[in-house]
Amino acid sequence: DLYVRYKPMTELNLQLGQFKVPFSIENQIYGPTTFEFIEYSYLTTYLVRNNGKYDGIGATGRDIGFQLYGGFIERDGFNIINYNLAIFNGAGINIKDTNSSKDVVARLIVKPIKGLSLSGSYMYAETKYNGNEYMKSPRWSVGAVYDVRHWIARSEYVRAKFAENNVDAFYALAGYHFEKPWSVVARYEFINDDYNMLNEQRITIGGVYKPYKFLRLQLNYSYTMNKVVERNFNGINLMVSAIF
């Protein structure tokens, strides 16, 4: 990430540079140091410029661009209505724009009460394929988050279209934060498309242990059902994160 922000007022702020695309909830709001699992959901991995499977761009959810963002109707330390409106090169990270194709992203998040967020977003994109040809690849998402002191619940659905190939992705997760330093989480998710490039379901159970403020240990077990190869897979991931 490398960007400049100008924040003259709560309702209108500007950001220019390379940063995470504000599409969906998970990609931008939940960074690696706060994310409950080791691996992001299918939705974030494949449909928010993270992986080249459909987009042809693996850009860790980032791009070079400009956005307006802000919030309205402040209550108890948060804004009820929040928005992002952005335009990106659509070429990925650390790449100079070499064409007229652009990505346009709009997101609206409504917080009716503390801890509850309802989100809707839209992304118009064009994806490069077959040399210098481009195909339209718009997508939209809806989601909700309930995040209070001990409980976390979050779910999102995305529908994307890559030329004639329609892609659906969904996840739902829930977790409980014990009095520090323990947390437990579980997630169900799926992704599928008309061309059967991906057709998977995955269940993940995880635990987070944070003995110190800047040290975190995570352990995940996942069970994946892949209908393309008609096989099921088991996986165990362990990750240690430290901030210096």
Coordinates of N, CA and C in Angstrom, one line a residue:
D1 N 0.8 -1.2 0.0 CA 0.0 0.0 0.0 C 0.9 1.2 0.0
L2 N 0.5 2.2 -0.8 CA 1.2 3.5 -0.8 C 0.1 4.5 -1.3
Y3 N -0.3 5.4 -0.4 CA -1.4 6.3 -0.8 C -1.3 7.6 0.0
V4 N -2.0 8.6 -0.5 CA -2.2 9.9 0.2 C -3.6 10.1 0.5
R5 N -4.0 10.5 1.7 CA -5.3 10.8 2.1 C -5.5 12.3 2.4
Y6 N -6.6 12.9 2.0 CA -7.0 14.2 2.5 C -8.4 14.1 3.1
K7 N -8.5 14.5 4.3 CA -9.8 14.3 5.1 C -10.3 15.7 5.6
P8 N -10.9 16.5 4.7 CA -11.4 17.8 5.2 C -12.6 17.7 6.1
M9 N -13.4 16.7 5.9 CA -14.6 16.5 6.7 C -15.0 15.1 6.8
T10 N -15.9 14.7 7.8 CA -16.3 13.4 7.9 C -17.1 12.9 6.7
E11 N -17.8 13.7 6.1 CA -18.7 13.3 5.0 C -18.0 13.1 3.7
L12 N -16.8 13.7 3.5 CA -16.1 13.7 2.2 C -14.6 13.6 2.5
N13 N -14.0 12.5 2.0 CA -12.5 12.3 2.1 C -12.0 11.8 0.8
L14 N -10.8 12.0 0.5 CA -10.1 11.6 -0.7 C -8.9 10.8 -0.5
Q15 N -8.7 9.8 -1.3 CA -7.6 8.9 -1.2 C -7.0 8.6 -2.6
L16 N -5.7 8.7 -2.8 CA -5.1 8.5 -4.1 C -3.8 7.7 -3.9
G17 N -3.7 6.6 -4.7 CA -2.5 5.7 -4.6 C -2.8 4.3 -4.8
Q18 N -2.1 3.4 -4.2 CA -2.3 1.9 -4.3 C -2.9 1.4 -3.0
F19 N -4.0 0.8 -3.0 CA -4.7 0.4 -1.8 C -5.7 -0.7 -2.1
K20 N -6.3 -1.2 -1.0 CA -7.3 -2.3 -1.2 C -8.6 -1.8 -1.8
V21 N -9.1 -2.6 -2.8 CA -10.3 -2.3 -3.5 C -11.5 -2.4 -2.5
P22 N -12.4 -1.4 -2.4 CA -13.5 -1.4 -1.4 C -14.7 -2.1 -1.9
F23 N -14.5 -3.3 -2.4 CA -15.6 -4.2 -2.8 C -15.8 -5.3 -1.8
S24 N -17.0 -5.5 -1.3 CA -17.4 -6.4 -0.3 C -16.9 -5.9 1.1
I25 N -17.1 -6.6 2.1 CA -16.7 -6.3 3.5 C -15.3 -6.8 3.8
E26 N -15.1 -8.1 3.5 CA -13.9 -8.8 4.0 C -12.6 -8.2 3.4
N27 N -12.6 -7.9 2.1 CA -11.3 -7.6 1.5 C -10.6 -6.4 2.1
Q28 N -11.4 -5.3 2.4 CA -10.8 -4.1 2.8 C -10.8 -3.9 4.3
I29 N -11.9 -4.3 5.0 CA -12.1 -4.0 6.4 C -11.4 -5.0 7.3
Y30 N -11.3 -6.2 6.9 CA -10.6 -7.2 7.7 C -9.2 -7.6 7.2
G31 N -8.2 -6.9 7.7 CA -6.8 -7.2 7.3 C -6.3 -8.4 7.9
P32 N -5.1 -8.8 7.5 CA -4.5 -10.1 8.0 C -4.2 -10.1 9.5
T33 N -4.1 -8.9 10.1 CA -3.8 -8.9 11.6 C -5.1 -9.0 12.4
T34 N -6.3 -8.8 11.8 CA -7.5 -9.0 12.5 C -8.4 -10.1 11.9
F35 N -8.0 -10.7 10.8 CA -8.9 -11.7 10.2 C -8.9 -13.0 11.0
E36 N -10.1 -13.6 11.1 CA -10.2 -14.7 12.0 C -9.6 -16.0 11.6
F37 N -9.4 -16.2 10.2 CA -8.8 -17.4 9.7 C -7.5 -17.1 9.0
I38 N -6.8 -18.2 8.7 CA -5.5 -18.1 8.0 C -5.7 -17.8 6.5
E39 N -6.7 -18.4 5.9 CA -7.0 -18.2 4.5 C -8.3 -17.4 4.3
Y40 N -8.3 -16.5 3.4 CA -9.5 -15.7 3.1 C -10.5 -16.6 2.4
S41 N -11.7 -16.2 2.4 CA -12.8 -17.0 1.8 C -12.6 -17.1 0.3
Y42 N -13.4 -18.0 -0.3 CA -13.4 -18.1 -1.8 C -13.8 -16.8 -2.4
L43 N -14.8 -16.2 -1.8 CA -15.3 -14.9 -2.3 C -14.2 -13.9 -2.5
T44 N -13.4 -13.7 -1.4 CA -12.4 -12.7 -1.4 C -11.2 -13.1 -2.3
T45 N -10.9 -14.4 -2.2 CA -9.7 -14.9 -3.0 C -9.9 -14.8 -4.5
Y46 N -11.1 -15.1 -5.0 CA -11.2 -15.3 -6.4 C -12.0 -14.1 -7.1
L47 N -12.7 -13.3 -6.3 CA -13.5 -12.3 -7.0 C -13.2 -10.8 -6.6
V48 N -12.1 -10.6 -5.9 CA -11.7 -9.2 -5.6 C -10.3 -9.0 -5.9
R49 N -9.9 -9.4 -7.2 CA -8.6 -9.1 -7.7 C -7.4 -9.7 -6.9
N50 N -7.7 -10.9 -6.3 CA -6.7 -11.6 -5.5 C -6.1 -12.7 -6.2
N51 N -6.8 -13.3 -7.1 CA -6.3 -14.5 -7.8 C -6.6 -14.5 -9.3
G52 N -5.8 -15.0 -10.1 CA -6.0 -14.9 -11.5 C -6.9 -15.9 -12.2
K53 N -7.6 -16.7 -11.4 CA -8.4 -17.8 -11.9 C -9.5 -17.2 -12.9
Y54 N -10.2 -16.2 -12.5 CA -11.2 -15.6 -13.4 C -10.7 -14.3 -13.9
D55 N -10.1 -13.4 -13.1 CA -9.7 -12.1 -13.4 C -8.5 -12.0 -14.3
G56 N -7.6 -13.0 -14.2 CA -6.3 -12.9 -14.8 C -5.3 -12.0 -14.1
I57 N -5.7 -11.5 -12.9 CA -4.9 -10.6 -12.1 C -4.9 -11.1 -10.6
G58 N -3.7 -11.4 -10.1 CA -3.5 -11.7 -8.7 C -2.8 -10.5 -8.1
A59 N -3.6 -9.7 -7.4 CA -3.1 -8.4 -6.9 C -3.4 -8.2 -5.5
T60 N -3.5 -9.3 -4.7 CA -3.7 -9.2 -3.2 C -4.9 -8.2 -2.9
G61 N -5.9 -8.2 -3.8 CA -7.0 -7.3 -3.5 C -6.8 -5.8 -3.7
R62 N -5.7 -5.5 -4.3 CA -5.3 -4.1 -4.4 C -5.3 -3.6 -5.9
D63 N -5.2 -2.3 -6.0 CA -5.1 -1.7 -7.3 C -4.7 -0.2 -7.2
I64 N -4.3 0.4 -8.3 CA -3.9 1.8 -8.2 C -5.1 2.6 -8.7
G65 N -5.5 3.6 -7.8 CA -6.6 4.4 -8.2 C -6.9 5.5 -7.2
F66 N -8.2 6.0 -7.3 CA -8.6 7.2 -6.5 C -10.0 6.8 -5.9
Q67 N -10.3 7.3 -4.7 CA -11.6 7.1 -4.1 C -12.1 8.2 -3.3
L68 N -13.4 8.4 -3.3 CA -14.1 9.3 -2.3 C -14.8 8.4 -1.3
Y69 N -14.7 8.8 0.0 CA -15.4 8.0 1.0 C -15.8 8.9 2.2
G70 N -16.7 8.5 3.0 CA -17.1 9.3 4.1 C -18.3 8.6 4.8
G71 N -18.9 9.4 5.8 CA -20.0 8.9 6.6 C -20.9 10.0 7.0
F72 N -22.2 9.6 7.2 CA -23.2 10.6 7.6 C -23.9 10.1 8.8
I73 N -24.5 11.0 9.6 CA -25.4 10.8 10.7 C -24.6 10.0 11.8
E74 N -23.8 10.8 12.5 CA -23.0 10.2 13.6 C -23.9 9.9 14.8
R75 N -23.6 8.7 15.4 CA -24.3 8.3 16.6 C -23.4 7.4 17.5
D76 N -23.1 7.8 18.7 CA -22.4 7.0 19.7 C -21.0 6.6 19.1
G77 N -20.3 7.4 18.4 CA -19.0 7.1 17.9 C -18.9 6.4 16.6
F78 N -20.0 6.3 15.9 CA -20.0 5.7 14.5 C -21.0 6.4 13.6
N79 N -20.8 6.2 12.3 CA -21.7 6.8 11.3 C -22.7 5.8 10.8
I80 N -23.9 6.2 10.7 CA -25.0 5.2 10.3 C -24.8 4.9 8.8
I81 N -24.6 5.9 8.0 CA -24.4 5.7 6.5 C -23.0 5.9 6.1
N82 N -22.4 5.0 5.5 CA -21.0 5.1 5.0 C -20.9 4.7 3.6
Y83 N -20.0 5.3 2.8 CA -19.9 5.1 1.4 C -18.5 5.1 0.9
N84 N -18.2 4.4 -0.2 CA -17.0 4.5 -1.0 C -17.3 4.5 -2.4
L85 N -16.7 5.4 -3.2 CA -16.8 5.5 -4.6 C -15.4 5.6 -5.2
A86 N -15.0 4.7 -6.0 CA -13.6 4.6 -6.5 C -13.5 4.2 -7.9
I87 N -12.4 4.6 -8.5 CA -12.0 4.2 -9.9 C -10.5 3.8 -9.8
F88 N -10.3 2.6 -10.5 CA -9.0 2.0 -10.5 C -8.5 1.7 -11.9
N89 N -7.1 1.6 -12.0 CA -6.6 1.2 -13.3 C -7.1 -0.1 -13.8
G90 N -7.3 -1.1 -12.9 CA -7.7 -2.4 -13.4 C -6.6 -3.3 -13.9
A91 N -5.3 -2.8 -13.7 CA -4.2 -3.6 -14.2 C -3.5 -4.4 -13.1
G92 N -3.8 -4.1 -11.8 CA -3.1 -4.8 -10.7 C -2.1 -3.9 -10.0
I93 N -1.4 -4.5 -9.1 CA -0.4 -3.7 -8.3 C 0.9 -3.5 -9.0
N94 N 1.5 -2.3 -8.8 CA 2.8 -2.0 -9.3 C 2.9 -2.0 -10.8
I95 N 1.8 -1.8 -11.5 CA 1.8 -1.9 -12.9 C 1.2 -0.6 -13.5
K96 N 1.9 0.1 -14.4 CA 1.5 1.3 -15.0 C 0.3 1.0 -15.9
D97 N -0.7 1.9 -15.9 CA -1.9 1.8 -16.7 C -1.5 1.9 -18.2
T98 N -1.9 0.9 -19.0 CA -1.5 1.0 -20.4 C -2.7 0.9 -21.3
N99 N -3.9 1.1 -20.8 CA -5.1 0.9 -21.6 C -6.2 1.8 -21.1
S100 N -7.3 1.9 -21.8 CA -8.5 2.7 -21.4 C -9.4 2.0 -20.5
S101 N -9.2 0.7 -20.2 CA -10.1 0.0 -19.3 C -9.9 0.4 -17.9
K102 N -11.0 0.6 -17.2 CA -11.0 1.0 -15.8 C -12.0 0.2 -14.9
D103 N -11.7 0.1 -13.7 CA -12.6 -0.5 -12.7 C -13.3 0.6 -11.9
V104 N -14.6 0.5 -11.8 CA -15.4 1.4 -11.0 C -16.0 0.6 -9.9
V105 N -15.9 1.1 -8.6 CA -16.4 0.4 -7.5 C -17.2 1.4 -6.6
A106 N -18.4 0.9 -6.2 CA -19.2 1.7 -5.3 C -19.7 0.7 -4.1
R107 N -19.6 1.3 -2.9 CA -20.0 0.5 -1.8 C -20.8 1.3 -0.8
L108 N -21.9 0.8 -0.2 CA -22.7 1.4 0.8 C -22.8 0.5 2.0
I109 N -22.4 1.0 3.2 CA -22.5 0.3 4.5 C -23.4 1.1 5.4
V110 N -24.5 0.4 5.9 CA -25.4 1.0 6.8 C -25.3 0.3 8.2
K111 N -25.1 1.2 9.2 CA -25.0 0.6 10.6 C -26.1 1.1 11.4
P112 N -27.2 0.4 11.5 CA -28.4 0.9 12.2 C -28.2 0.9 13.7
I113 N -27.4 0.0 14.2 CA -27.1 0.0 15.7 C -25.6 -0.4 15.8
K114 N -25.1 -0.2 17.0 CA -23.7 -0.5 17.2 C -23.4 -2.0 17.1
G115 N -22.4 -2.3 16.3 CA -22.0 -3.7 16.1 C -22.6 -4.4 14.9
L116 N -23.7 -3.7 14.3 CA -24.3 -4.3 13.2 C -24.1 -3.5 11.9
S117 N -23.6 -4.2 10.8 CA -23.3 -3.5 9.6 C -24.0 -4.3 8.4
L118 N -24.7 -3.5 7.6 CA -25.3 -4.1 6.4 C -24.6 -3.5 5.1
S119 N -24.2 -4.3 4.2 CA -23.4 -3.8 3.1 C -23.9 -4.2 1.8
G120 N -23.7 -3.3 0.8 CA -24.0 -3.7 -0.6 C -22.9 -3.0 -1.5
S121 N -22.4 -3.7 -2.5 CA -21.4 -3.1 -3.3 C -21.5 -3.6 -4.8
Y122 N -20.9 -2.7 -5.7 CA -21.0 -3.1 -7.1 C -19.6 -2.7 -7.7
M123 N -19.2 -3.6 -8.6 CA -17.9 -3.3 -9.3 C -18.0 -3.6 -10.7
Y124 N -17.8 -2.5 -11.5 CA -17.7 -2.7 -13.0 C -16.3 -2.9 -13.4
A125 N -15.9 -4.0 -14.0 CA -14.6 -4.3 -14.4 C -14.5 -4.9 -15.8
E126 N -13.4 -4.8 -16.4 CA -13.1 -5.4 -17.7 C -11.8 -6.2 -17.5
T127 N -11.9 -7.5 -17.9 CA -10.8 -8.4 -17.7 C -10.1 -8.8 -19.0
K128 N -8.8 -8.7 -19.0 CA -8.0 -9.0 -20.1 C -7.9 -10.5 -20.4
Y129 N -8.0 -10.9 -21.6 CA -7.9 -12.3 -22.0 C -7.5 -12.4 -23.5
N130 N -6.9 -13.5 -23.8 CA -6.6 -13.8 -25.3 C -5.8 -12.6 -25.9
G131 N -4.6 -12.3 -25.3 CA -3.8 -11.3 -25.8 C -4.2 -9.9 -25.3
N132 N -4.7 -9.0 -26.2 CA -5.1 -7.7 -25.8 C -6.6 -7.5 -25.8
E133 N -7.4 -8.6 -25.8 CA -8.8 -8.4 -25.8 C -9.3 -8.4 -24.3
Y134 N -10.5 -7.7 -24.2 CA -11.1 -7.5 -22.9 C -12.5 -8.1 -22.9
M135 N -12.9 -8.6 -21.7 CA -14.3 -9.0 -21.5 C -14.9 -8.3 -20.3
K136 N -16.2 -8.0 -20.4 CA -16.8 -7.3 -19.3 C -16.9 -8.3 -18.1
S137 N -16.6 -7.9 -16.9 CA -16.7 -8.7 -15.7 C -17.3 -8.0 -14.5
P138 N -18.5 -7.6 -14.6 CA -19.1 -6.9 -13.5 C -19.5 -7.9 -12.3
R139 N -19.7 -7.3 -11.1 CA -20.0 -8.1 -10.0 C -20.7 -7.3 -8.9
W140 N -21.5 -7.9 -8.1 CA -22.2 -7.2 -7.0 C -22.2 -8.1 -5.8
S141 N -22.3 -7.5 -4.6 CA -22.2 -8.3 -3.4 C -23.2 -7.7 -2.4
V142 N -23.7 -8.5 -1.5 CA -24.4 -8.1 -0.3 C -23.9 -8.8 0.9
G143 N -23.9 -8.2 2.1 CA -23.4 -8.9 3.3 C -23.8 -8.2 4.5
A144 N -23.5 -8.9 5.6 CA -23.9 -8.3 7.0 C -22.8 -8.8 8.0
V145 N -22.6 -8.0 9.0 CA -21.7 -8.3 10.1 C -22.4 -7.9 11.4
Y146 N -22.2 -8.8 12.4 CA -22.6 -8.5 13.7 C -21.4 -8.8 14.6
D147 N -20.8 -7.7 15.1 CA -19.5 -7.8 15.8 C -19.6 -7.0 17.1
V148 N -19.7 -7.8 18.2 CA -19.8 -7.1 19.5 C -18.6 -7.6 20.4
R149 N -18.7 -7.4 21.7 CA -17.5 -7.7 22.5 C -17.0 -9.2 22.4
H150 N -17.9 -10.1 22.5 CA -17.5 -11.5 22.5 C -17.9 -12.3 21.2
W151 N -19.0 -11.8 20.5 CA -19.5 -12.6 19.4 C -19.1 -11.9 18.1
I152 N -18.9 -12.7 17.1 CA -18.7 -12.2 15.7 C -19.5 -13.1 14.7
A153 N -20.3 -12.6 13.9 CA -21.0 -13.3 12.8 C -20.9 -12.5 11.6
R154 N -20.6 -13.1 10.5 CA -20.5 -12.3 9.2 C -20.8 -13.2 8.0
S155 N -21.5 -12.7 7.0 CA -21.8 -13.5 5.9 C -21.9 -12.5 4.6
E156 N -21.5 -13.1 3.5 CA -21.5 -12.3 2.2 C -21.9 -13.2 1.1
Y157 N -22.5 -12.6 0.1 CA -22.7 -13.3 -1.2 C -22.3 -12.4 -2.4
V158 N -21.7 -13.0 -3.4 CA -21.2 -12.3 -4.6 C -21.7 -13.0 -5.8
R159 N -22.2 -12.2 -6.8 CA -22.5 -12.7 -8.1 C -21.6 -12.0 -9.1
A160 N -20.8 -12.7 -9.9 CA -20.0 -12.1 -10.9 C -20.2 -12.7 -12.2
K161 N -19.9 -11.9 -13.3 CA -20.1 -12.4 -14.6 C -18.9 -12.1 -15.5
F162 N -18.2 -13.2 -16.0 CA -17.1 -13.0 -16.8 C -17.5 -13.5 -18.2
A163 N -17.8 -12.5 -19.1 CA -18.4 -12.8 -20.4 C -19.7 -13.6 -20.2
E164 N -19.7 -14.8 -20.6 CA -20.9 -15.7 -20.4 C -20.9 -16.6 -19.2
N165 N -19.8 -16.5 -18.4 CA -19.6 -17.4 -17.3 C -20.1 -16.7 -16.0
N166 N -21.1 -17.2 -15.4 CA -21.7 -16.6 -14.2 C -21.0 -17.4 -13.0
V167 N -20.6 -16.6 -12.0 CA -19.9 -17.1 -10.8 C -20.7 -16.7 -9.5
D168 N -20.9 -17.7 -8.6 CA -21.5 -17.4 -7.4 C -20.6 -17.8 -6.2
A169 N -20.5 -17.0 -5.2 CA -19.7 -17.3 -4.0 C -20.4 -16.8 -2.8
F170 N -20.2 -17.6 -1.7 CA -20.9 -17.3 -0.5 C -20.1 -17.8 0.7
Y171 N -20.1 -17.1 1.8 CA -19.6 -17.6 3.1 C -20.4 -17.1 4.2
A172 N -20.4 -17.9 5.3 CA -21.0 -17.5 6.6 C -20.1 -18.0 7.7
L173 N -19.8 -17.1 8.6 CA -18.9 -17.5 9.7 C -19.5 -17.0 11.0
A174 N -19.1 -17.7 12.1 CA -19.4 -17.3 13.4 C -18.3 -17.6 14.4
G175 N -18.1 -16.8 15.4 CA -17.0 -17.1 16.4 C -17.3 -16.5 17.7
Y176 N -16.5 -16.9 18.7 CA -16.7 -16.4 20.0 C -15.3 -16.0 20.6
H177 N -15.2 -14.8 21.1 CA -13.9 -14.3 21.7 C -14.1 -14.5 23.2
F178 N -13.3 -15.4 23.8 CA -13.3 -15.6 25.2 C -12.5 -14.4 25.8
E179 N -12.5 -14.3 27.1 CA -11.6 -13.3 27.7 C -10.2 -13.6 27.2
K180 N -9.5 -12.6 26.8 CA -8.2 -12.8 26.2 C -7.4 -13.9 26.9
P181 N -6.7 -14.8 26.1 CA -6.3 -14.5 24.8 C -6.9 -15.5 23.7
W182 N -8.1 -16.1 24.0 CA -8.6 -17.2 23.1 C -9.7 -16.7 22.3
S183 N -9.8 -17.3 21.0 CA -11.0 -17.1 20.2 C -11.2 -18.4 19.4
V184 N -12.5 -18.8 19.1 CA -12.8 -19.9 18.3 C -13.7 -19.4 17.2
V185 N -13.6 -20.0 15.9 CA -14.4 -19.6 14.8 C -14.7 -20.8 13.9
A186 N -15.8 -20.7 13.2 CA -16.2 -21.7 12.2 C -16.7 -21.0 11.0
R187 N -16.5 -21.6 9.8 CA -17.0 -21.0 8.5 C -17.4 -22.1 7.5
Y188 N -18.5 -21.8 6.9 CA -19.0 -22.6 5.7 C -19.0 -21.7 4.5
E189 N -18.5 -22.2 3.3 CA -18.5 -21.4 2.1 C -18.6 -22.3 0.9
F190 N -18.9 -21.6 -0.2 CA -18.9 -22.3 -1.5 C -18.6 -21.3 -2.6
I191 N -18.1 -21.9 -3.8 CA -18.0 -21.1 -5.0 C -18.3 -22.1 -6.2
N192 N -19.0 -21.6 -7.2 CA -19.3 -22.4 -8.4 C -19.5 -21.5 -9.6
D193 N -19.4 -22.0 -10.8 CA -19.6 -21.2 -12.0 C -20.2 -22.1 -13.1
D194 N -20.7 -21.4 -14.1 CA -21.4 -22.1 -15.2 C -20.4 -23.0 -16.0
Y195 N -19.2 -22.6 -16.1 CA -18.2 -23.4 -16.9 C -17.5 -24.5 -16.0
N196 N -17.9 -24.6 -14.8 CA -17.3 -25.6 -13.9 C -15.8 -25.5 -13.7
M197 N -15.3 -24.3 -13.8 CA -13.9 -24.0 -13.5 C -13.6 -24.3 -12.0
L198 N -14.5 -23.8 -11.2 CA -14.4 -24.1 -9.8 C -15.8 -24.5 -9.3
N199 N -15.8 -25.5 -8.5 CA -17.1 -26.0 -7.9 C -16.7 -26.7 -6.6
E200 N -16.6 -25.8 -5.5 CA -16.1 -26.3 -4.2 C -17.0 -25.8 -3.1
Q201 N -17.0 -26.6 -2.0 CA -17.5 -26.2 -0.7 C -16.4 -26.5 0.3
R202 N -16.4 -25.7 1.3 CA -15.4 -25.8 2.3 C -15.9 -25.5 3.7
I203 N -15.6 -26.3 4.7 CA -15.9 -26.0 6.1 C -14.5 -25.9 6.8
T204 N -14.4 -24.8 7.6 CA -13.2 -24.5 8.3 C -13.5 -24.2 9.7
I205 N -12.7 -24.8 10.6 CA -12.8 -24.6 12.1 C -11.4 -24.1 12.5
G206 N -11.4 -23.0 13.3 CA -10.1 -22.4 13.7 C -10.1 -21.9 15.1
G207 N -8.9 -21.7 15.6 CA -8.7 -21.2 16.9 C -7.6 -20.1 16.9
V208 N -7.7 -19.1 17.7 CA -6.7 -18.0 17.7 C -6.2 -17.9 19.2
Y209 N -4.9 -17.9 19.4 CA -4.3 -17.7 20.7 C -3.4 -16.5 20.6
K210 N -3.7 -15.5 21.5 CA -3.0 -14.2 21.4 C -2.4 -13.9 22.8
P211 N -1.3 -14.5 23.2 CA -0.8 -14.3 24.6 C -0.3 -12.9 24.8
Y212 N 0.2 -12.2 23.8 CA 0.7 -10.9 23.9 C 0.0 -10.0 22.8
K213 N 0.1 -8.7 23.0 CA -0.5 -7.8 22.1 C -0.1 -7.9 20.7
F214 N 1.2 -8.2 20.4 CA 1.8 -8.3 19.1 C 2.2 -9.7 18.7
L215 N 1.6 -10.7 19.3 CA 1.9 -12.1 19.0 C 0.6 -12.9 18.9
R216 N 0.5 -13.6 17.7 CA -0.8 -14.3 17.5 C -0.5 -15.6 16.9
L217 N -1.1 -16.7 17.4 CA -1.0 -18.1 16.8 C -2.3 -18.5 16.4
Q218 N -2.4 -19.1 15.2 CA -3.6 -19.5 14.6 C -3.5 -21.0 14.1
L219 N -4.6 -21.8 14.3 CA -4.6 -23.1 13.9 C -6.0 -23.4 13.2
N220 N -5.9 -23.8 12.0 CA -7.2 -24.1 11.2 C -7.2 -25.5 10.7
Y221 N -8.4 -26.1 10.7 CA -8.7 -27.4 10.1 C -9.8 -27.1 9.0
S222 N -9.6 -27.6 7.8 CA -10.5 -27.4 6.7 C -10.9 -28.7 6.1
Y223 N -12.1 -28.9 5.7 CA -12.6 -30.0 4.9 C -13.2 -29.5 3.6
T224 N -12.6 -29.8 2.5 CA -13.0 -29.3 1.2 C -13.6 -30.4 0.3
M225 N -14.8 -30.0 -0.3 CA -15.5 -30.9 -1.2 C -15.4 -30.3 -2.6
N226 N -14.6 -31.0 -3.5 CA -14.4 -30.5 -4.8 C -15.1 -31.4 -5.8
K227 N -16.1 -30.7 -6.4 CA -17.0 -31.5 -7.4 C -16.4 -31.6 -8.8
V228 N -15.4 -30.8 -9.1 CA -14.7 -30.8 -10.4 C -13.9 -32.1 -10.5
V229 N -13.1 -32.4 -9.5 CA -12.3 -33.7 -9.5 C -13.0 -34.8 -8.8
E230 N -14.2 -34.5 -8.1 CA -14.9 -35.5 -7.4 C -14.1 -36.1 -6.3
R231 N -13.4 -35.2 -5.5 CA -12.6 -35.6 -4.4 C -12.8 -34.7 -3.2
N232 N -12.6 -35.2 -2.0 CA -12.7 -34.4 -0.8 C -11.3 -34.3 -0.2
F233 N -11.0 -33.2 0.4 CA -9.6 -33.0 1.0 C -9.7 -32.5 2.4
N234 N -8.7 -32.9 3.2 CA -8.5 -32.4 4.5 C -7.3 -31.5 4.6
G235 N -7.3 -30.5 5.4 CA -6.1 -29.6 5.5 C -6.0 -29.0 6.9
I236 N -4.7 -28.9 7.3 CA -4.4 -28.3 8.6 C -3.4 -27.1 8.3
N237 N -3.7 -26.0 8.8 CA -2.8 -24.8 8.7 C -2.4 -24.3 10.0
L238 N -1.2 -23.9 10.2 CA -0.7 -23.2 11.4 C 0.1 -22.0 11.0
M239 N -0.3 -20.9 11.7 CA 0.4 -19.6 11.4 C 0.7 -18.9 12.7
V240 N 2.0 -18.3 12.7 CA 2.4 -17.5 13.8 C 2.6 -16.1 13.2
S241 N 2.0 -15.1 13.8 CA 2.2 -13.7 13.4 C 2.8 -12.9 14.5
A242 N 3.7 -12.1 14.1 CA 4.4 -11.2 15.1 C 4.6 -9.8 14.5
I243 N 4.3 -8.8 15.3 CA 4.5 -7.4 14.8 C 5.7 -6.8 15.6
F244 N 6.6 -6.2 15.0 CA 7.8 -5.6 15.6 C 7.8 -4.1 15.4

